[in-house]
Short mmCIF file of C-alpha atoms in Angstrom, two decimals:
data_model
loop_
_atom_site.label_atom_id
_atom_site.label_comp_id
_atom_site.label_asym_id
_atom_site.label_seq_id
_atom_site.Cartn_x
_atom_site.Cartn_y
_atom_site.Cartn_z
CA UNK B 1 9.13 31.05 32.58
CA UNK B 2 8.69 33.92 29.71
CA UNK B 3 6.31 33.20 26.97
CA UNK B 4 7.03 33.04 23.16
CA UNK B 5 4.43 33.54 20.95
CA UNK B 6 3.64 32.88 17.18
CA UNK B 7 5.36 35.64 15.99
CA UNK B 8 8.52 35.64 17.82
CA UNK B 9 9.12 31.77 16.94
CA UNK B 10 11.35 31.04 13.99
CA UNK B 11 12.40 27.74 14.09
CA UNK B 12 11.96 23.87 15.50
CA UNK B 13 14.14 21.23 15.89
CA UNK B 14 13.43 17.58 14.33
CA UNK B 15 15.73 15.33 16.39
CA UNK B 16 15.08 12.86 13.80
CA UNK B 17 16.64 9.18 14.44
CA UNK B 18 19.74 10.32 15.54
CA UNK B 19 22.90 12.15 15.68
CA UNK B 20 25.61 10.36 15.07
CA UNK B 21 27.60 11.33 12.16
CA UNK B 22 28.52 7.80 11.73
CA UNK B 23 24.96 6.56 10.56
CA UNK B 24 23.99 9.47 8.37
CA UNK B 25 25.02 8.38 5.36
CA UNK B 26 23.38 4.94 6.05
CA UNK B 27 20.03 6.46 6.58
CA UNK B 28 20.48 9.10 4.00
CA UNK B 29 20.51 5.94 1.51
CA UNK B 30 17.88 4.18 2.98
CA UNK B 31 15.22 6.61 2.69
CA UNK B 32 16.54 7.88 -0.41
CA UNK B 33 15.79 4.39 -1.71
CA UNK B 34 12.16 4.19 -0.21
CA UNK B 35 11.33 7.31 -1.49
CA UNK B 36 12.32 6.86 -4.99
CA UNK B 37 10.72 3.51 -4.95
CA UNK B 38 7.26 4.95 -3.61
CA UNK B 39 7.81 7.68 -5.89
CA UNK B 40 8.86 5.54 -9.42
CA UNK B 41 5.98 2.65 -8.07
CA UNK B 42 3.24 5.11 -7.69
CA UNK B 43 4.13 7.16 -11.06
CA UNK B 44 4.38 4.12 -12.87
CA UNK B 45 0.75 2.95 -12.11
CA UNK B 46 -0.62 6.49 -13.00
CA UNK B 47 1.13 6.41 -16.26
CA UNK B 48 -0.33 2.58 -16.90
CA UNK B 49 -3.79 3.66 -16.00
CA UNK B 50 -3.66 6.82 -18.40
CA UNK B 51 -2.18 4.94 -21.15
CA UNK B 52 -4.05 1.67 -21.07
CA UNK B 53 -7.38 1.65 -22.39
CA UNK B 54 -8.52 -1.25 -20.42
CA UNK B 55 -7.82 0.29 -16.91
CA UNK B 56 -10.23 3.18 -17.47
CA UNK B 57 -12.82 2.27 -14.97
CA UNK B 58 -13.94 3.72 -11.54
CA UNK B 59 -11.38 1.11 -9.64
CA UNK B 60 -8.49 2.22 -11.17
CA UNK B 61 -9.34 5.99 -11.74
CA UNK B 62 -9.88 6.15 -7.89
CA UNK B 63 -6.72 4.04 -7.70
CA UNK B 64 -4.97 6.34 -9.95
CA UNK B 65 -5.91 9.35 -7.30
CA UNK B 66 -4.67 7.02 -4.45
CA UNK B 67 -1.26 6.48 -6.26
CA UNK B 68 -0.97 10.37 -6.23
CA UNK B 69 -2.00 11.28 -3.12
CA UNK B 70 0.66 8.71 -2.25
CA UNK B 71 3.33 10.45 -3.74
CA UNK B 72 2.24 13.79 -2.18
CA UNK B 73 1.99 12.28 1.20
CA UNK B 74 5.65 10.88 1.12
CA UNK B 75 6.91 14.12 -0.69
CA UNK B 76 5.53 16.43 2.31
CA UNK B 77 7.94 14.33 5.03
CA UNK B 78 10.51 12.90 3.46
CA UNK B 79 12.10 15.38 0.89
CA UNK B 80 12.85 17.68 4.21
CA UNK B 81 13.98 14.73 6.08
CA UNK B 82 17.21 13.94 3.70
CA UNK B 83 17.50 17.45 3.37
CA UNK B 84 18.59 17.69 7.38
CA UNK B 85 20.30 14.52 7.10
CA UNK B 86 22.64 15.58 4.11
CA UNK B 87 23.03 19.36 5.56
CA UNK B 88 23.60 17.52 8.93
CA UNK B 89 20.80 20.04 10.57
CA UNK B 90 17.63 19.70 12.46
CA UNK B 91 16.36 22.99 11.97
CA UNK B 92 12.89 23.28 10.00
CA UNK B 93 11.07 27.15 9.94
CA UNK B 94 8.19 28.04 11.46
CA UNK B 95 6.24 28.55 8.36
CA UNK B 96 7.78 25.11 6.91
CA UNK B 97 6.79 23.17 9.92
CA UNK B 98 2.79 24.71 9.28
CA UNK B 99 3.07 23.67 5.97
CA UNK B 100 4.40 20.44 6.57
CA UNK B 101 1.20 20.08 9.39
CA UNK B 102 -1.05 21.04 6.52
CA UNK B 103 -0.20 18.84 3.77
CA UNK B 104 0.13 16.19 5.78
CA UNK B 105 -3.01 16.32 7.34
CA UNK B 106 -4.34 17.14 3.35
CA UNK B 107 -2.94 13.70 1.78
CA UNK B 108 -3.43 11.47 4.94
CA UNK B 109 -7.12 12.52 5.54
CA UNK B 110 -7.26 11.63 1.31
CA UNK B 111 -6.00 8.44 1.22
CA UNK B 112 -8.40 7.60 3.92
CA UNK B 113 -11.35 9.03 2.15
CA UNK B 114 -10.23 7.61 -1.29
CA UNK B 115 -10.02 4.11 0.28
CA UNK B 116 -13.25 4.77 1.45
CA UNK B 117 -14.80 5.60 -2.00
CA UNK B 118 -12.70 2.35 -3.41
CA UNK B 119 -14.76 0.27 -0.86
CA UNK B 120 -17.90 1.79 -2.13
CA UNK B 121 -16.59 0.73 -5.66
CA UNK B 122 -16.15 -2.95 -5.13
CA UNK B 123 -19.35 -2.97 -2.74
CA UNK B 124 -21.38 -1.81 -5.90
CA UNK B 125 -19.28 -3.86 -8.42
CA UNK B 126 -19.55 -7.04 -6.44
CA UNK B 127 -23.43 -6.87 -4.70
CA UNK B 128 -24.92 -4.61 -7.71
CA UNK B 129 -23.14 -5.82 -10.77
CA UNK B 130 -26.26 -5.21 -13.21
CA UNK B 131 -26.37 -1.56 -11.94
CA UNK B 132 -22.26 -1.37 -11.64
CA UNK B 133 -22.03 1.19 -14.47
CA UNK B 134 -25.21 3.26 -14.03
CA UNK B 135 -24.02 3.99 -10.41
CA UNK B 136 -20.55 4.69 -10.78
CA UNK B 137 -21.21 6.64 -13.80
CA UNK B 138 -17.99 9.27 -14.96
CA UNK B 139 -19.77 12.13 -13.45
CA UNK B 140 -20.38 10.03 -9.81
CA UNK B 141 -16.77 9.31 -9.85
CA UNK B 142 -15.31 12.61 -10.46
CA UNK B 143 -17.76 14.12 -7.92
CA UNK B 144 -16.69 11.18 -5.43
CA UNK B 145 -12.89 12.39 -5.99
CA UNK B 146 -13.73 16.31 -5.73
CA UNK B 147 -15.41 15.60 -2.88
CA UNK B 148 -12.50 13.83 -1.13
CA UNK B 149 -10.17 16.23 -2.35
CA UNK B 150 -12.53 19.27 -0.82
CA UNK B 151 -13.14 17.64 2.61
CA UNK B 152 -9.29 16.60 3.14
CA UNK B 153 -8.62 20.48 2.18
CA UNK B 154 -11.37 21.70 5.04
CA UNK B 155 -10.05 19.12 7.27
CA UNK B 156 -6.47 20.41 7.16
CA UNK B 157 -7.17 24.22 7.39
CA UNK B 158 -8.77 24.31 10.94
CA UNK B 159 -5.72 21.81 12.53
CA UNK B 160 -3.26 24.46 11.06
CA UNK B 161 -4.75 27.52 11.51
CA UNK B 162 -5.62 27.02 15.36
CA UNK B 163 -1.68 26.56 15.70
CA UNK B 164 -1.15 30.10 15.05
CA UNK B 165 -2.97 30.94 18.62
CA UNK B 166 -0.41 29.15 20.73
CA UNK B 167 2.05 30.10 22.54
CA UNK B 168 5.65 28.14 22.62
CA UNK B 169 7.40 28.39 26.13
CA UNK B 170 9.50 25.20 26.17
CA UNK B 171 12.39 23.50 23.83
CA UNK B 172 11.43 23.51 20.15
CA UNK B 173 12.60 20.06 19.84
CA UNK B 174 10.40 17.75 18.18
CA UNK B 175 10.82 13.99 18.54
CA UNK B 176 10.43 13.16 15.02
CA UNK B 177 11.33 13.55 11.69
CA UNK B 178 8.55 15.61 10.49
CA UNK B 179 6.37 18.11 12.50
CA UNK B 180 3.92 15.85 13.85
CA UNK B 181 0.74 18.00 15.22
CA UNK B 182 0.29 16.05 18.67
CA UNK B 183 4.12 16.67 19.13
CA UNK B 184 3.69 20.32 18.49
CA UNK B 185 1.05 20.57 20.75
CA UNK B 186 3.21 18.97 23.19
CA UNK B 187 5.26 21.99 23.31
CA UNK B 188 2.71 24.80 23.60
CA UNK B 189 2.39 26.58 26.79
CA UNK B 190 -1.10 27.91 26.14
CA UNK B 191 -4.22 26.36 26.21
CA UNK B 192 -4.72 23.68 23.60
CA UNK B 193 -8.35 23.17 24.05
CA UNK B 194 -9.74 24.40 20.86
CA UNK B 195 -6.48 22.48 19.08
CA UNK B 196 -7.34 19.03 20.81
CA UNK B 197 -11.22 19.88 19.75
CA UNK B 198 -10.63 20.24 16.47
CA UNK B 199 -8.39 17.36 16.27
CA UNK B 200 -10.98 15.27 17.75
CA UNK B 201 -13.76 16.23 15.57
CA UNK B 202 -11.63 15.62 12.36
CA UNK B 203 -10.06 12.26 13.49
CA UNK B 204 -14.30 11.45 14.60
CA UNK B 205 -15.44 12.98 10.97
CA UNK B 206 -12.83 11.59 8.36
CA UNK B 207 -11.50 8.57 10.51
CA UNK B 208 -13.85 6.64 12.57
CA UNK B 209 -16.87 7.45 9.86
CA UNK B 210 -14.88 6.40 6.93
CA UNK B 211 -13.68 3.11 8.49
CA UNK B 212 -17.58 2.24 9.65
CA UNK B 213 -17.96 3.13 5.93
CA UNK B 214 -15.46 0.42 4.76
CA UNK B 215 -16.13 -2.04 7.51
CA UNK B 216 -19.79 -1.96 6.10
CA UNK B 217 -18.83 -2.36 2.63
CA UNK B 218 -16.40 -5.34 3.60
CA UNK B 219 -19.49 -7.19 5.58
CA UNK B 220 -21.55 -6.91 2.84
CA UNK B 221 -19.15 -8.02 0.27
CA UNK B 222 -18.21 -11.05 2.27
CA UNK B 223 -21.78 -11.51 2.48
CA UNK B 224 -22.35 -11.47 -0.71
CA UNK B 225 -19.85 -13.61 -1.49
CA UNK B 226 -20.64 -16.45 0.82
CA UNK B 227 -24.07 -16.72 -0.92
CA UNK B 228 -22.59 -17.48 -3.88
CA UNK B 229 -22.69 -21.02 -5.39
CA UNK B 230 -20.03 -21.12 -7.89
CA UNK B 231 -16.59 -21.59 -6.41
CA UNK B 232 -15.17 -19.80 -9.52
CA UNK B 233 -17.33 -16.96 -8.80
CA UNK B 234 -16.66 -16.62 -5.42
CA UNK B 235 -12.44 -16.53 -6.19
CA UNK B 236 -13.48 -13.58 -9.03
CA UNK B 237 -14.84 -11.85 -6.18
CA UNK B 238 -12.46 -12.66 -3.99
CA UNK B 239 -9.85 -11.04 -6.09
CA UNK B 240 -11.27 -7.99 -7.59
CA UNK B 241 -11.15 -6.90 -4.00
CA UNK B 242 -8.27 -8.83 -2.19
CA UNK B 243 -5.54 -5.70 -3.13
CA UNK B 244 -7.69 -3.00 -1.96
CA UNK B 245 -8.22 -5.31 1.51
CA UNK B 246 -4.41 -5.70 1.40
CA UNK B 247 -4.08 -1.93 1.17
CA UNK B 248 -6.88 -1.04 3.48
CA UNK B 249 -5.28 -3.43 5.77
CA UNK B 250 -1.68 -2.05 5.61
CA UNK B 251 -2.83 1.93 6.16
CA UNK B 252 -5.34 1.58 8.82
CA UNK B 253 -2.81 -1.17 10.92
CA UNK B 254 -0.11 1.06 10.69
CA UNK B 255 -1.87 4.42 11.92
CA UNK B 256 -3.30 2.17 14.64
CA UNK B 257 0.10 1.36 15.68
CA UNK B 258 1.28 4.74 15.38
CA UNK B 259 -1.37 5.35 17.84
CA UNK B 260 -1.07 2.74 19.99
CA UNK B 261 2.63 3.61 20.26
CA UNK B 262 2.15 6.96 21.43
CA UNK B 263 -0.77 6.10 24.01
CA UNK B 264 1.15 2.88 25.54
CA UNK B 265 4.68 3.90 25.66
CA UNK B 266 6.49 7.20 26.22
CA UNK B 267 9.48 6.08 24.05
CA UNK B 268 10.11 8.79 21.55
CA UNK B 269 12.09 6.22 19.24
CA UNK B 270 9.19 3.80 19.07
CA UNK B 271 6.76 6.43 18.19
CA UNK B 272 9.27 7.38 15.25
CA UNK B 273 9.40 3.90 13.95
CA UNK B 274 5.82 3.57 14.30
CA UNK B 275 5.50 6.96 12.42
CA UNK B 276 7.69 6.61 9.41
CA UNK B 277 5.99 3.04 9.18
CA UNK B 278 2.63 4.91 8.55
CA UNK B 279 4.38 7.58 5.97
CA UNK B 280 6.73 6.08 4.09
CA UNK B 281 6.71 1.77 3.96
CA UNK B 282 2.66 2.03 3.51
CA UNK B 283 2.83 3.71 0.35
CA UNK B 284 6.00 2.38 -0.61
CA UNK B 285 4.31 -1.00 -0.64
CA UNK B 286 0.74 -0.16 -2.21
CA UNK B 287 2.07 -0.35 -5.52
CA UNK B 288 3.66 -3.56 -5.44
CA UNK B 289 0.22 -5.04 -3.80
CA UNK B 290 -2.10 -3.52 -6.70
CA UNK B 291 0.32 -4.99 -9.37
CA UNK B 292 1.54 -8.27 -7.73
CA UNK B 293 -2.10 -9.18 -7.01
CA UNK B 294 -3.94 -7.62 -10.08
CA UNK B 295 -3.46 -9.26 -13.38
CA UNK B 296 -4.39 -6.68 -15.66
CA UNK B 297 -2.40 -4.01 -14.07
CA UNK B 298 0.75 -5.84 -14.02
CA UNK B 299 -0.38 -6.30 -17.97
CA UNK B 300 -0.46 -2.79 -18.01
CA UNK B 301 2.68 -1.97 -16.37
CA UNK B 302 4.50 -4.81 -18.89
CA UNK B 303 3.28 -2.80 -21.78
CA UNK B 304 4.05 0.48 -20.47
CA UNK B 305 7.81 -0.54 -19.83
CA UNK B 306 7.99 -1.73 -23.45
CA UNK B 307 7.16 1.18 -24.85
CA UNK B 308 9.29 3.34 -22.42
CA UNK B 309 12.48 3.60 -24.64
CA UNK B 310 10.43 4.64 -27.58
CA UNK B 311 8.91 6.97 -25.99
CA UNK B 312 11.48 8.62 -24.14
CA UNK B 313 13.92 8.39 -27.53
CA UNK B 314 10.94 10.26 -29.24
CA UNK B 315 10.75 12.89 -26.65
CA UNK B 316 14.67 13.61 -26.70
CA UNK B 317 14.69 12.92 -30.09
CA UNK B 318 12.07 15.88 -30.30
CA UNK B 319 14.20 18.09 -28.26
CA UNK B 320 17.48 17.43 -30.59
#
């Protein structure tokens, strides 16, 4: 079979859910609605944190970063999916596919690292409350956020650049709605040992280690809570970390579901549904979890919504 190389490859085909034209409008409406809810919900959290001085704390600073990462994470895949559905096309150019891989890994790793930093923040707040403001100073918080960004970029670059060395001689059809790295590697007819080595190294470094940090933090948190004598203190401590624990469970639960679905079954449809849960549903639910379970955030969102008409009027009035 004649081998192609990276210079000759121009297009991949994203097979998506179905080619049935009757189902395309339904899928377009569904994913557009989910994307708008994700974008609006996470943007509302960012604006609420910025506009409310009561939320200028380390926990909400990291939540603001997480919401921004969720917007970018979803925007990496869903707009292209909507474009293909609208145009009834499955094509994504080679450079566009590489860009999707890069940003998908970047913001996926960033989500992971930010959840780890937020777990550490809750650990310090509950286990070392007297030293909290000293340990989680604005400088430390800024360095933790910056470090998360730098590590995510450092991780996504080698995973993306090693694709350039691959040759492809099989069908260029990807049984996903976006350029998923494992599916791309399956299409290669050249040796992928280096690629898989890089993937495993990044997974262990920025997947297993952060998860271990989260588990250790919550072990310390729960141990500290159980030692509290007051019921009200226990309830307050649980309420401060309940939202984060729910988001962590959702994030890693759907991520594990994607891995198990691809490892246990060969059905591309099962893997596709699991991937949609991981890339679309989880970022969409995060704002609801933080707003419904957090009284301060709920109050800030209410105040933001009440001020929205005057802000809009002032903005458009200035333009006129």
